[in-house]
Short mmCIF file of C-alpha atoms (C1' of nucleotides) in Angstrom, two decimals:
data_model
loop_
_atom_site.label_atom_id
_atom_site.label_comp_id
_atom_site.label_asym_id
_atom_site.label_seq_id
_atom_site.Cartn_x
_atom_site.Cartn_y
_atom_site.Cartn_z
CA MET A 26 0.00 0.00 0.00
CA LYS A 27 1.10 3.52 -0.58
CA ILE A 28 1.94 5.69 2.35
CA GLU A 29 2.26 8.71 0.19
CA ILE A 30 0.34 11.92 0.51
CA ASP A 31 0.05 14.06 -2.56
CA HIS A 32 0.32 17.69 -1.55
CA GLN A 33 -0.50 18.83 -5.08
CA SER A 34 -3.68 16.80 -5.31
CA ALA A 35 -7.05 18.49 -5.40
CA VAL A 36 -8.35 16.12 -2.76
CA PRO A 37 -7.87 17.65 0.68
CA LEU A 38 -5.01 16.41 2.78
CA HIS A 39 -7.15 15.32 5.67
CA ILE A 40 -9.26 13.21 3.32
CA GLN A 41 -6.15 11.62 1.86
CA VAL A 42 -4.87 10.93 5.35
CA GLU A 43 -8.21 9.54 6.39
CA ASN A 44 -8.27 7.13 3.47
CA LEU A 45 -4.71 6.18 4.11
CA LEU A 46 -5.53 5.37 7.71
CA ARG A 47 -8.54 3.33 6.68
CA GLU A 48 -6.28 1.25 4.49
CA LEU A 49 -3.57 1.10 7.08
CA ILE A 50 -5.72 -0.36 9.82
CA ARG A 51 -6.93 -3.01 7.47
CA GLN A 52 -3.45 -4.40 7.11
CA PRO A 53 -2.77 -7.61 8.98
CA GLU A 54 -0.13 -5.94 11.14
CA TYR A 55 -2.67 -3.46 12.45
CA GLN A 56 -5.43 -5.71 13.69
CA ALA A 57 -7.26 -5.49 16.96
CA GLY A 58 -5.74 -3.28 19.57
CA LYS A 59 -2.50 -2.47 17.83
CA LEU A 60 -1.19 1.00 18.40
CA LEU A 61 -0.79 3.52 15.64
CA PRO A 62 2.46 5.46 15.52
CA ASN A 63 2.07 8.49 17.76
CA GLU A 64 0.66 11.63 16.26
CA LEU A 65 3.82 13.70 16.08
CA GLU A 66 5.76 10.92 14.45
CA LEU A 67 2.98 10.00 12.03
CA ALA A 68 2.39 13.61 11.11
CA LYS A 69 6.06 13.97 10.36
CA LYS A 70 6.14 10.78 8.31
CA LEU A 71 3.16 11.88 6.25
CA ALA A 72 4.44 15.42 6.04
CA VAL A 73 1.25 16.98 7.31
CA SER A 74 0.63 19.01 10.42
CA ARG A 75 -0.54 17.32 13.58
CA THR A 76 -3.80 19.27 13.30
CA THR A 77 -4.51 17.78 9.89
CA LEU A 78 -3.63 14.31 11.06
CA ARG A 79 -5.89 14.67 14.10
CA GLN A 80 -8.72 15.79 11.87
CA ALA A 81 -8.45 12.51 10.00
CA ILE A 82 -8.03 10.42 13.12
CA ASN A 83 -11.00 12.09 14.76
CA LYS A 84 -13.27 10.96 12.00
CA LEU A 85 -12.24 7.35 12.42
CA VAL A 86 -12.53 7.68 16.18
CA TYR A 87 -16.04 8.92 15.69
CA GLU A 88 -16.78 5.92 13.52
CA GLU A 89 -15.29 3.80 16.25
CA LEU A 90 -12.61 2.33 14.08
CA LEU A 91 -9.97 3.85 16.31
CA VAL A 92 -9.83 4.44 20.04
CA ARG A 93 -7.73 7.10 21.69
CA LYS A 94 -6.02 6.37 24.94
CA LYS A 95 -4.15 9.03 26.78
CA ARG A 96 -0.51 8.43 27.34
CA LEU A 97 -0.87 5.15 25.49
CA GLY A 98 -1.69 6.23 21.99
CA THR A 99 -4.36 5.54 19.44
CA LYS A 100 -5.27 1.97 18.78
CA VAL A 101 -7.36 0.02 16.36
CA ALA A 102 -10.78 -0.75 17.81
CA GLN A 103 -12.22 -4.20 18.21
CA PRO A 104 -14.31 -4.87 15.13
CA LYS A 105 -17.99 -4.88 16.02
CA MET A 106 -20.88 -6.63 14.54
CA SER A 107 -23.34 -3.90 13.96
CA SER A 108 -25.17 -2.09 11.25
CA LYS A 109 -22.37 0.41 11.19
CA SER A 110 -19.71 -2.00 10.11
CA MET A 111 -22.10 -4.40 8.46
CA ASN A 112 -20.92 -5.67 5.16
CA TRP A 113 -22.46 -3.78 2.41
CA LEU A 114 -24.49 -5.70 -0.09
CA SER A 115 -26.16 -4.86 -3.36
CA PHE A 116 -29.77 -5.88 -3.75
CA THR A 117 -28.80 -8.82 -5.90
CA GLN A 118 -26.22 -9.97 -3.39
CA GLU A 119 -28.54 -9.27 -0.50
CA MET A 120 -31.19 -11.48 -2.08
CA LEU A 121 -28.67 -14.11 -3.03
CA ALA A 122 -27.66 -14.24 0.61
CA ARG A 123 -31.27 -14.98 1.40
CA GLY A 124 -31.36 -17.65 -1.21
CA ILE A 125 -33.52 -15.74 -3.64
CA THR A 126 -32.95 -15.58 -7.38
CA VAL A 127 -33.62 -12.08 -8.62
CA LYS A 128 -35.77 -11.49 -11.67
CA ASN A 129 -36.47 -8.21 -13.42
CA TYR A 130 -40.13 -7.88 -14.31
CA GLU A 131 -39.97 -4.40 -15.77
CA LEU A 132 -37.17 -2.03 -16.63
CA HIS A 133 -37.62 1.53 -17.75
CA ILE A 134 -35.06 4.25 -18.36
CA SER A 135 -35.82 7.93 -18.73
CA TRP A 136 -34.18 11.29 -18.36
CA VAL A 137 -35.91 13.67 -16.04
CA TYR A 138 -35.45 16.96 -14.24
CA PRO A 139 -34.72 16.17 -10.59
CA ASP A 140 -37.02 17.50 -7.93
CA GLU A 141 -35.66 19.73 -5.17
CA GLN A 142 -34.74 16.85 -2.89
CA ILE A 143 -32.86 14.88 -5.50
CA ALA A 144 -31.09 17.96 -6.82
CA ALA A 145 -30.06 18.81 -3.27
CA PHE A 146 -28.70 15.33 -2.70
CA PHE A 147 -26.71 15.34 -5.90
CA ASP A 148 -25.85 18.93 -5.34
CA ILE A 149 -26.84 19.91 -8.84
CA ARG A 150 -29.40 22.30 -10.25
CA THR A 151 -32.94 21.26 -10.99
CA ASP A 152 -32.59 22.15 -14.67
CA LYS A 153 -29.95 19.53 -15.30
CA LYS A 154 -31.47 16.21 -16.30
CA VAL A 155 -30.60 13.00 -14.50
CA MET A 156 -31.08 9.40 -15.49
CA LYS A 157 -33.99 7.66 -13.88
CA LEU A 158 -34.09 3.89 -13.75
CA GLU A 159 -37.28 2.12 -12.76
CA ARG A 160 -37.21 -1.57 -12.06
CA LEU A 161 -39.84 -3.96 -10.89
CA ARG A 162 -38.02 -6.85 -9.32
CA GLY A 163 -38.70 -9.96 -7.36
CA ASN A 164 -38.03 -13.67 -7.15
CA THR A 165 -38.96 -16.18 -9.80
CA GLN A 166 -42.53 -16.37 -8.52
CA GLU A 167 -43.59 -12.75 -8.34
CA PRO A 168 -42.40 -9.15 -8.20
CA PHE A 169 -42.09 -7.80 -4.71
CA VAL A 170 -40.20 -4.56 -4.98
CA TYR A 171 -40.42 -1.51 -7.14
CA PHE A 172 -37.21 0.51 -7.37
CA ILE A 173 -36.74 4.01 -8.63
CA SER A 174 -33.11 5.03 -8.95
CA TYR A 175 -31.60 8.33 -9.93
CA PHE A 176 -27.94 8.63 -10.88
CA HIS A 177 -25.56 11.50 -10.65
CA PRO A 178 -24.66 12.82 -14.12
CA ARG A 179 -20.98 12.56 -13.22
CA ILE A 180 -21.16 8.79 -13.58
CA GLY A 181 -21.85 9.10 -17.26
CA LEU A 182 -24.61 6.57 -17.76
CA THR A 183 -26.06 6.73 -21.25
CA GLY A 184 -29.20 4.68 -20.90
CA ASP A 185 -27.89 2.08 -23.33
CA GLU A 186 -26.74 -0.19 -20.57
CA ASP A 187 -28.51 -3.52 -20.44
CA PHE A 188 -28.60 -3.85 -16.63
CA LYS A 189 -28.15 -7.57 -16.97
CA LYS A 190 -25.39 -7.74 -14.42
CA PRO A 191 -25.58 -6.30 -10.92
CA LEU A 192 -25.70 -2.53 -11.07
CA TYR A 193 -22.77 -1.78 -8.79
CA GLU A 194 -20.64 -4.33 -10.54
CA MET A 195 -21.35 -2.58 -13.81
CA LEU A 196 -20.68 0.88 -12.39
CA GLU A 197 -17.46 -0.33 -10.90
CA GLN A 198 -16.14 -2.14 -13.93
CA GLU A 199 -17.30 0.16 -16.67
CA HIS A 200 -17.57 3.54 -15.01
CA TYR A 201 -15.07 3.27 -12.18
CA PHE A 202 -17.49 4.31 -9.49
CA VAL A 203 -17.29 2.18 -6.43
CA ALA A 204 -20.26 2.32 -4.13
CA THR A 205 -18.77 2.50 -0.69
CA LEU A 206 -21.20 4.11 1.69
CA SER A 207 -24.93 3.87 1.90
CA LYS A 208 -27.37 5.57 4.16
CA GLU A 209 -30.85 4.23 4.40
CA GLU A 210 -34.11 5.37 5.81
CA ILE A 211 -36.72 2.74 6.39
CA SER A 212 -40.29 3.74 6.93
CA SER A 213 -43.76 2.44 6.57
CA ARG A 214 -46.35 3.42 4.01
CA THR A 215 -49.51 2.20 2.43
CA ALA A 216 -49.78 1.38 -1.25
CA ASP A 217 -51.12 4.11 -3.49
CA LYS A 218 -52.73 3.29 -6.83
CA MET A 219 -49.48 3.21 -8.78
CA ILE A 220 -47.63 0.99 -6.35
CA ALA A 221 -50.60 -1.28 -5.83
CA ALA A 222 -50.79 -1.86 -9.57
CA LYS A 223 -47.06 -2.51 -9.91
CA LEU A 224 -46.84 -4.94 -7.04
CA GLU A 225 -50.24 -6.45 -7.74
CA ILE A 226 -51.55 -5.85 -4.28
CA ASP A 227 -54.58 -4.11 -2.83
CA LEU A 228 -54.75 -0.39 -2.51
CA GLY A 229 -53.79 0.55 1.05
CA SER A 230 -51.70 -2.53 1.72
CA ALA A 231 -48.65 -2.16 3.90
CA ILE A 232 -45.48 -1.17 2.07
CA LEU A 233 -41.97 -1.00 3.45
CA PHE A 234 -40.41 2.10 2.01
CA ARG A 235 -36.65 2.14 1.83
CA LYS A 236 -34.82 5.21 0.72
CA ARG A 237 -31.14 4.71 -0.01
CA PHE A 238 -28.42 7.23 -0.55
CA VAL A 239 -25.35 5.72 -2.09
CA TYR A 240 -21.94 7.36 -2.12
CA ASP A 241 -18.66 6.56 -3.81
CA GLN A 242 -15.18 6.29 -2.29
CA ALA A 243 -14.85 10.03 -2.00
CA GLU A 244 -18.26 10.15 -0.35
CA ARG A 245 -19.70 11.92 -3.32
CA PRO A 246 -23.37 11.23 -4.00
CA MET A 247 -23.90 8.56 -6.60
CA GLU A 248 -27.35 7.08 -6.46
CA TYR A 249 -30.65 8.08 -4.96
CA ASN A 250 -32.82 5.04 -4.64
CA LEU A 251 -36.40 4.53 -3.62
CA GLY A 252 -37.65 1.03 -2.94
CA TYR A 253 -41.24 0.02 -2.35
CA TYR A 254 -41.36 -3.44 -0.86
CA LYS A 255 -44.36 -5.66 -0.48
CA ALA A 256 -44.61 -5.95 3.29
CA GLU A 257 -44.85 -9.70 3.57
CA SER A 258 -41.85 -10.35 1.38
CA PHE A 259 -39.34 -8.12 3.00
CA ILE A 260 -38.26 -7.74 6.58
CA TYR A 261 -35.33 -5.53 7.41
CA THR A 262 -33.01 -6.92 10.04
CA VAL A 263 -30.42 -5.12 12.10
CA GLU A 264 -28.07 -6.38 14.72
CA SER A 265 -26.34 -4.06 17.11
CA ARG A 266 -24.05 -4.60 20.01
CA ARG A 267 -23.21 -2.40 22.90
CA THR A 268 -19.55 -1.70 23.36
CA PRO A 269 -18.81 -0.46 26.87
CA MET B 11 -30.82 30.21 28.31
CA LYS B 12 -27.29 31.19 29.08
CA ILE B 13 -24.99 32.18 26.27
CA GLU B 14 -22.05 32.27 28.57
CA ILE B 15 -18.88 30.31 28.29
CA ASP B 16 -16.87 29.88 31.43
CA HIS B 17 -13.20 30.12 30.60
CA GLN B 18 -12.23 29.16 34.11
CA SER B 19 -14.31 26.00 34.16
CA ALA B 20 -12.68 22.62 34.16
CA VAL B 21 -14.96 21.45 31.39
CA PRO B 22 -13.31 22.03 28.03
CA LEU B 23 -14.43 25.00 26.01
CA HIS B 24 -15.43 22.99 22.97
CA ILE B 25 -17.66 20.83 25.16
CA GLN B 26 -19.26 23.88 26.67
CA VAL B 27 -19.79 25.32 23.22
CA GLU B 28 -21.18 22.03 21.99
CA ASN B 29 -23.68 21.90 24.81
CA LEU B 30 -24.60 25.49 24.28
CA LEU B 31 -25.27 24.82 20.61
CA ARG B 32 -27.35 21.78 21.42
CA GLU B 33 -29.51 23.93 23.64
CA LEU B 34 -29.54 26.76 21.18
CA ILE B 35 -30.91 24.74 18.30
CA ARG B 36 -33.66 23.43 20.48
CA GLN B 37 -35.02 26.92 20.96
CA PRO B 38 -38.15 27.74 18.99
CA GLU B 39 -36.36 30.45 17.02
CA TYR B 40 -33.86 27.94 15.67
CA GLN B 41 -36.11 25.31 14.18
CA ALA B 42 -35.72 23.53 10.89
CA GLY B 43 -33.40 25.16 8.43
CA LYS B 44 -32.67 28.33 10.33
CA LEU B 45 -29.15 29.60 9.97
CA LEU B 46 -26.77 29.89 12.87
CA PRO B 47 -24.77 33.08 13.17
CA ASN B 48 -21.67 32.74 11.02
CA GLU B 49 -18.60 31.24 12.57
CA LEU B 50 -16.50 34.36 12.96
CA GLU B 51 -19.31 36.26 14.57
CA LEU B 52 -20.35 33.41 16.84
CA ALA B 53 -16.79 32.72 17.88
CA LYS B 54 -16.41 36.36 18.79
CA LYS B 55 -19.66 36.40 20.71
CA LEU B 56 -18.71 33.32 22.69
CA ALA B 57 -15.15 34.53 23.09
CA VAL B 58 -13.60 31.37 21.75
CA SER B 59 -11.47 30.83 18.70
CA ARG B 60 -13.04 29.85 15.44
CA THR B 61 -11.15 26.56 15.63
CA THR B 62 -12.77 25.71 18.94
CA LEU B 63 -16.19 26.69 17.69
CA ARG B 64 -15.72 24.57 14.58
CA GLN B 65 -14.75 21.62 16.73
CA ALA B 66 -18.10 21.88 18.49
CA ILE B 67 -20.05 22.45 15.30
CA ASN B 68 -18.33 19.51 13.62
CA LYS B 69 -19.61 17.16 16.24
CA LEU B 70 -23.18 18.27 15.71
CA VAL B 71 -22.70 18.10 11.97
CA TYR B 72 -21.53 14.55 12.35
CA GLU B 73 -24.63 13.77 14.36
CA GLU B 74 -26.64 15.38 11.61
CA LEU B 75 -28.15 17.99 13.87
CA LEU B 76 -26.52 20.71 11.80
CA VAL B 77 -25.79 21.00 8.11
CA ARG B 78 -23.04 23.16 6.65
CA LYS B 79 -23.66 25.02 3.47
CA LYS B 80 -20.91 26.96 1.82
CA ARG B 81 -21.44 30.63 1.34
CA LEU B 82 -24.76 30.32 3.12
CA GLY B 83 -23.85 29.24 6.59
CA THR B 84 -24.64 26.43 8.98
CA LYS B 85 -28.24 25.54 9.45
CA VAL B 86 -30.30 23.39 11.70
CA ALA B 87 -31.04 20.05 10.08
CA GLN B 88 -34.46 18.62 9.58
CA PRO B 89 -35.06 16.63 12.71
CA LYS B 90 -35.06 12.94 11.98
CA MET B 91 -36.13 10.55 14.60
CA SER B 92 -34.01 7.55 14.05
CA SER B 93 -31.79 4.96 15.50
CA LYS B 94 -28.75 6.23 13.71
CA SER B 95 -26.20 7.78 15.99
CA MET B 96 -27.44 5.58 18.74
CA ASN B 97 -24.95 2.91 19.21
CA TRP B 98 -26.89 1.45 21.92
CA LEU B 99 -29.48 3.57 23.59
CA SER B 100 -32.72 2.85 25.26
CA PHE B 101 -35.82 4.42 23.79
CA THR B 102 -35.76 7.12 26.44
CA GLN B 103 -32.14 7.98 25.79
CA GLU B 104 -32.65 7.80 22.06
CA MET B 105 -35.45 10.33 22.29
CA LEU B 106 -33.64 12.48 24.82
CA ALA B 107 -30.73 12.72 22.44
CA ARG B 108 -33.10 14.32 19.98
CA GLY B 109 -34.48 16.73 22.48
CA ILE B 110 -37.74 14.90 22.91
CA THR B 111 -39.23 14.43 26.31
CA VAL B 112 -40.72 11.00 26.64
CA LYS B 113 -44.10 10.63 28.17
CA ASN B 114 -45.85 7.44 29.16
CA TYR B 115 -49.49 7.62 28.18
CA GLU B 116 -50.41 4.19 29.40
CA LEU B 117 -48.58 1.54 31.35
CA HIS B 118 -49.93 -1.89 32.02
CA ILE B 119 -48.29 -4.87 33.66
CA SER B 120 -49.59 -8.40 33.52
CA TRP B 121 -48.40 -11.96 33.89
CA VAL B 122 -49.20 -14.16 30.95
CA TYR B 123 -48.41 -17.55 29.52
CA PRO B 124 -46.01 -17.01 26.63
CA ASP B 125 -47.00 -18.15 23.18
CA GLU B 126 -44.88 -20.66 21.31
CA GLN B 127 -42.65 -18.03 19.76
CA ILE B 128 -41.88 -16.21 22.97
CA ALA B 129 -41.35 -19.41 24.90
CA ALA B 130 -38.96 -20.57 22.22
CA PHE B 131 -37.02 -17.34 22.35
CA PHE B 132 -36.72 -17.46 26.13
CA ASP B 133 -36.18 -21.20 26.04
CA ILE B 134 -38.81 -21.84 28.67
CA ARG B 135 -42.03 -23.83 28.78
CA THR B 136 -45.33 -22.30 27.80
CA ASP B 137 -46.82 -23.06 31.19
CA LYS B 138 -44.40 -20.77 32.98
CA LYS B 139 -45.74 -17.24 33.19
CA VAL B 140 -43.73 -14.25 32.03
CA MET B 141 -44.13 -10.59 32.79
CA LYS B 142 -45.73 -8.55 30.06
CA LEU B 143 -45.28 -4.79 29.99
CA GLU B 144 -47.40 -2.67 27.72
CA ARG B 145 -46.57 0.97 27.27
CA LEU B 146 -48.05 3.65 25.12
CA ARG B 147 -45.34 6.27 24.71
CA GLY B 148 -44.63 9.44 22.85
CA ASN B 149 -43.57 13.03 23.22
CA THR B 150 -45.40 15.63 25.24
CA GLN B 151 -47.80 16.25 22.38
CA GLU B 152 -49.01 12.80 21.50
CA PRO B 153 -48.36 9.09 21.78
CA PHE B 154 -46.59 7.65 18.78
CA VAL B 155 -45.50 4.19 19.75
CA TYR B 156 -47.06 1.23 21.43
CA PHE B 157 -44.63 -1.20 23.01
CA ILE B 158 -45.26 -4.70 24.23
CA SER B 159 -42.36 -6.23 26.12
CA TYR B 160 -41.91 -9.67 27.60
CA PHE B 161 -39.15 -10.40 30.10
CA HIS B 162 -37.33 -13.57 30.91
CA PRO B 163 -38.28 -14.85 34.37
CA ARG B 164 -34.59 -15.10 35.25
CA ILE B 165 -34.42 -11.34 35.60
CA GLY B 166 -36.72 -11.42 38.55
CA LEU B 167 -39.08 -8.57 37.81
CA THR B 168 -41.94 -8.45 40.26
CA GLY B 169 -44.30 -6.04 38.58
CA ASP B 170 -43.94 -3.58 41.43
CA GLU B 171 -41.36 -1.55 39.56
CA ASP B 172 -42.47 1.96 38.78
CA PHE B 173 -40.76 2.21 35.35
CA LYS B 174 -40.03 5.84 36.02
CA LYS B 175 -36.42 5.55 35.05
CA PRO B 176 -35.18 4.09 31.76
CA LEU B 177 -35.82 0.38 31.64
CA TYR B 178 -32.32 -0.79 30.90
CA GLU B 179 -30.91 1.47 33.55
CA MET B 180 -33.24 -0.10 36.05
CA LEU B 181 -32.45 -3.64 34.94
CA GLU B 182 -28.78 -2.87 35.12
CA GLN B 183 -28.75 -1.19 38.51
CA GLU B 184 -31.31 -3.25 40.33
CA HIS B 185 -31.21 -6.60 38.61
CA TYR B 186 -27.69 -6.72 37.23
CA PHE B 187 -28.76 -7.53 33.71
CA VAL B 188 -26.92 -5.54 31.12
CA ALA B 189 -28.50 -5.39 27.72
CA THR B 190 -25.68 -5.92 25.29
CA LEU B 191 -26.94 -7.31 22.04
CA SER B 192 -30.10 -6.61 20.13
CA LYS B 193 -31.45 -8.09 16.97
CA GLU B 194 -34.23 -6.28 15.23
CA GLU B 195 -36.66 -6.96 12.47
CA ILE B 196 -38.31 -3.99 10.88
CA SER B 197 -41.36 -4.41 8.77
CA SER B 198 -44.39 -2.57 7.57
CA ARG B 199 -47.96 -3.08 8.64
CA THR B 200 -51.28 -1.36 8.63
CA ALA B 201 -53.05 -0.41 11.81
CA ASP B 202 -55.63 -2.85 13.06
CA LYS B 203 -58.44 -1.74 15.32
CA MET B 204 -56.48 -2.09 18.56
CA ILE B 205 -53.41 -0.19 17.33
CA ALA B 206 -55.47 2.46 15.57
CA ALA B 207 -57.27 3.14 18.84
CA LYS B 208 -54.07 3.23 20.88
CA LEU B 209 -52.20 5.54 18.54
CA GLU B 210 -55.29 7.56 17.67
CA ILE B 211 -54.94 7.07 13.96
CA ASP B 212 -57.20 5.76 11.23
CA LEU B 213 -57.74 2.07 10.73
CA GLY B 214 -55.40 0.92 7.97
CA SER B 215 -52.81 3.66 8.46
CA ALA B 216 -49.18 2.76 7.90
CA ILE B 217 -47.36 1.38 10.93
CA LEU B 218 -43.69 0.63 11.31
CA PHE B 219 -43.40 -2.61 13.17
CA ARG B 220 -40.18 -3.21 15.04
CA LYS B 221 -39.51 -6.49 16.74
CA ARG B 222 -36.53 -6.51 19.05
CA PHE B 223 -34.74 -9.39 20.69
CA VAL B 224 -32.53 -8.22 23.49
CA TYR B 225 -29.75 -10.28 25.03
CA ASP B 226 -27.52 -9.80 28.06
CA GLN B 227 -23.72 -9.99 28.30
CA ALA B 228 -23.77 -13.75 28.14
CA GLU B 229 -26.04 -13.52 25.10
CA ARG B 230 -28.87 -15.02 27.05
CA PRO B 231 -32.34 -13.85 25.99
CA MET B 232 -33.64 -11.02 28.13
CA GLU B 233 -36.41 -9.12 26.45
CA TYR B 234 -38.80 -9.74 23.60
CA ASN B 235 -40.12 -6.44 22.41
CA LEU B 236 -42.74 -5.42 19.90
CA GLY B 237 -43.06 -1.80 18.86
CA TYR B 238 -45.80 -0.31 16.74
CA TYR B 239 -44.74 3.12 15.51
CA LYS B 240 -46.90 5.72 13.92
CA ALA B 241 -45.36 5.91 10.44
CA GLU B 242 -44.85 9.65 10.26
CA SER B 243 -43.11 9.87 13.60
CA PHE B 244 -40.49 7.24 13.14
CA ILE B 245 -37.99 6.60 10.42
CA TYR B 246 -35.41 3.93 10.89
CA THR B 247 -32.01 4.81 9.52
CA VAL B 248 -29.03 2.62 8.86
CA GLU B 249 -25.61 3.52 7.67
CA SER B 250 -23.32 0.95 6.22
CA ARG B 251 -19.91 1.05 4.71
CA ARG B 252 -18.34 -1.43 2.41
CA THR B 253 -15.18 -3.02 3.69
CA PRO B 254 -13.49 -4.85 0.84
"C1'" DC C 22 -36.71 37.34 -19.42
"C1'" DC C 23 -32.67 34.81 -19.47
"C1'" DC C 24 -27.91 34.29 -19.63
"C1'" DA C 25 -23.10 35.08 -18.36
"C1'" DC C 26 -20.20 37.45 -15.33
"C1'" DT C 27 -18.75 39.52 -11.01
"C1'" DT C 28 -18.61 40.03 -5.93
"C1'" DA C 29 -18.63 39.08 -1.51
"C1'" DA C 30 -19.85 36.22 2.30
"C1'" DT C 31 -19.13 32.00 4.39
"C1'" DT C 32 -17.29 27.70 5.08
"C1'" DG C 33 -13.05 24.73 4.00
"C1'" DT C 34 -8.25 23.64 4.43
"C1'" DA C 35 -3.85 23.87 6.59
"C1'" DC C 36 -0.17 25.22 9.46
"C1'" DA C 37 2.64 26.47 13.63
"C1'" DT C 38 2.55 26.84 18.31
"C1'" DA C 39 1.83 26.42 23.34
"C1'" DC C 40 0.44 24.60 27.27
"C1'" DA C 41 -2.81 21.21 29.91
"C1'" DT C 42 -3.87 16.68 31.38
"C1'" DA C 43 -3.77 11.88 32.16
"C1'" DA C 44 -1.46 7.65 32.76
"C1'" DT C 45 2.48 4.88 32.78
"C1'" DT C 46 6.97 4.16 34.41
"C1'" DA C 47 10.89 4.83 37.22
"C1'" DC C 48 12.76 6.10 41.28
"C1'" DA C 49 13.24 7.47 45.99
"C1'" DT C 50 11.82 6.73 50.59
"C1'" DA C 51 9.71 4.78 54.80
"C1'" DT D 5 7.72 -4.64 50.31
"C1'" DA D 6 4.74 -0.99 49.98
"C1'" DT D 7 3.97 3.78 49.10
"C1'" DG D 8 4.42 8.15 47.60
"C1'" DT D 9 6.54 11.23 44.05
"C1'" DA D 10 8.61 12.82 39.99
"C1'" DA D 11 9.65 12.31 35.16
"C1'" DT D 12 8.05 10.99 30.84
"C1'" DT D 13 5.06 10.64 26.96
"C1'" DA D 14 1.19 10.38 24.75
"C1'" DT D 15 -3.25 12.70 23.70
"C1'" DG D 16 -6.28 16.89 24.81
"C1'" DT D 17 -7.31 21.73 24.54
"C1'" DA D 18 -6.94 26.17 22.59
"C1'" DT D 19 -5.43 30.07 19.87
"C1'" DG D 20 -4.03 32.85 15.85
"C1'" DT D 21 -3.27 33.14 11.23
"C1'" DA D 22 -3.62 32.78 6.20
"C1'" DC D 23 -5.44 31.71 2.09
"C1'" DA D 24 -8.62 28.65 -0.94
"C1'" DA D 25 -12.99 27.14 -2.67
"C1'" DT D 26 -17.71 27.46 -3.20
"C1'" DT D 27 -21.74 29.55 -4.28
"C1'" DA D 28 -25.88 32.74 -3.31
"C1'" DA D 29 -26.92 36.83 -4.81
"C1'" DG D 30 -26.35 40.91 -7.31
"C1'" DT D 31 -25.35 43.15 -12.02
"C1'" DG D 32 -25.58 44.21 -16.55
"C1'" DG D 33 -26.07 43.12 -21.39
"C1'" DG D 34 -28.57 40.88 -25.13
#
DNA sequence: CCCACTTAATTGTACATACATAATTACATA
DNA sequence: TATGTAATTATGTATGTACAATTAAGTGGG
């Protein structure tokens, strides 16, 4: 791995340092409780100020990947099983893990003007069109989720993609965008006319609504995804552990 | 409220500032999207350096209580009730962290024979009674969640507890059971007659159903909890990061 | 009215510096 | 040995400073 910081780069130093540290603590020699070099030394080695280094460390401390200990140093935290560090899965993979073969029932691509919310998320103006991908998906028996995805123009999707292979795999291999962080909001709704028709359920049935915000390595917004799940076919599970 | 920072105090300035900001943004004049004074001005007013102020603001930004916007300023985020920054918090603490005062609207204790599912979870026989705690809870305005909890007999609850203090605090201090692991299943439902009446909503309204299995340090089952949340008042959020 | 351009306000980045504080270790002393 | 004390060493706190980047809002021309 590289332990080089590029002072000419457009990406801020503290971000570079942060990424470097993320990589560093994943190395076998830095597992579980190992101490990082002390701040002064590390700052010197990376040729950044201690302030900048601390800014990076702080972020990882906040994410509980690192733990500070006075007089001792900063050490790598015990990995936790929790939603925070949960392995990130694409829908296809997520379903595969549940033993479900995914089938696309409908697929529709269009270019639309984003509404305020979407524009705000992508941090673009509402008069710049974005690609909208609608997919009705499910197992081999029946559709059970209706997805609406919007993609940041930066990614450069044309609409000619066939979406045969998993989306993130395609984005990664052909567009060099690696989905790294996702934030989700799960809430409950009832089916309106449109959704009821898509999912072939009664009007007013329970729907699990899952809104996902997907970011790339640099934590830039990538995808804005809405998922309407048939209630009976999808239960969201979370495991969290207290760490004293 | 006091807008005073005590430079003599033993508690660090950035903590004082952080607390002050937390209070500040809870004031009616600082709701939803209102801008804070800009950093230079605020730093001057509080008589701390901009660096120190930023340290405090950063923490709240990380907790998503504040949102920075270049050229515009820093504004108060849309309040989201969620389980996000809670690593492990009881409902009371979770709500407190968001500046919501929890109120119990109803509280009912009974001893019942567990059904098959509950008995299986607790690993006891169905002819051994367990304590059932029903609570209708919410903020000071209205109830928004109906909880049904079952407790393992091992814990030794009598039913004479007053449930004035947070449940897990009580279990920890008086019964020496420390809730350590929770597994949750989140799904969507519509309100049946009973729930609609409890939460004062229409029959068939969307309900977020949250089933929690709580374990102690030794990963022994402790609590079996069902929560019926008014859809509008509760959004479940999850953040996950890919670790390759 | 709409577009391109300017400007100014605000956050963002980065550094150097100084002293405080906590905890371990080493050492002196009873 | 046990105990108190000082030195050491890491993080913690705090400030001042400087300039960069972003972008909302204002400006003027077509």
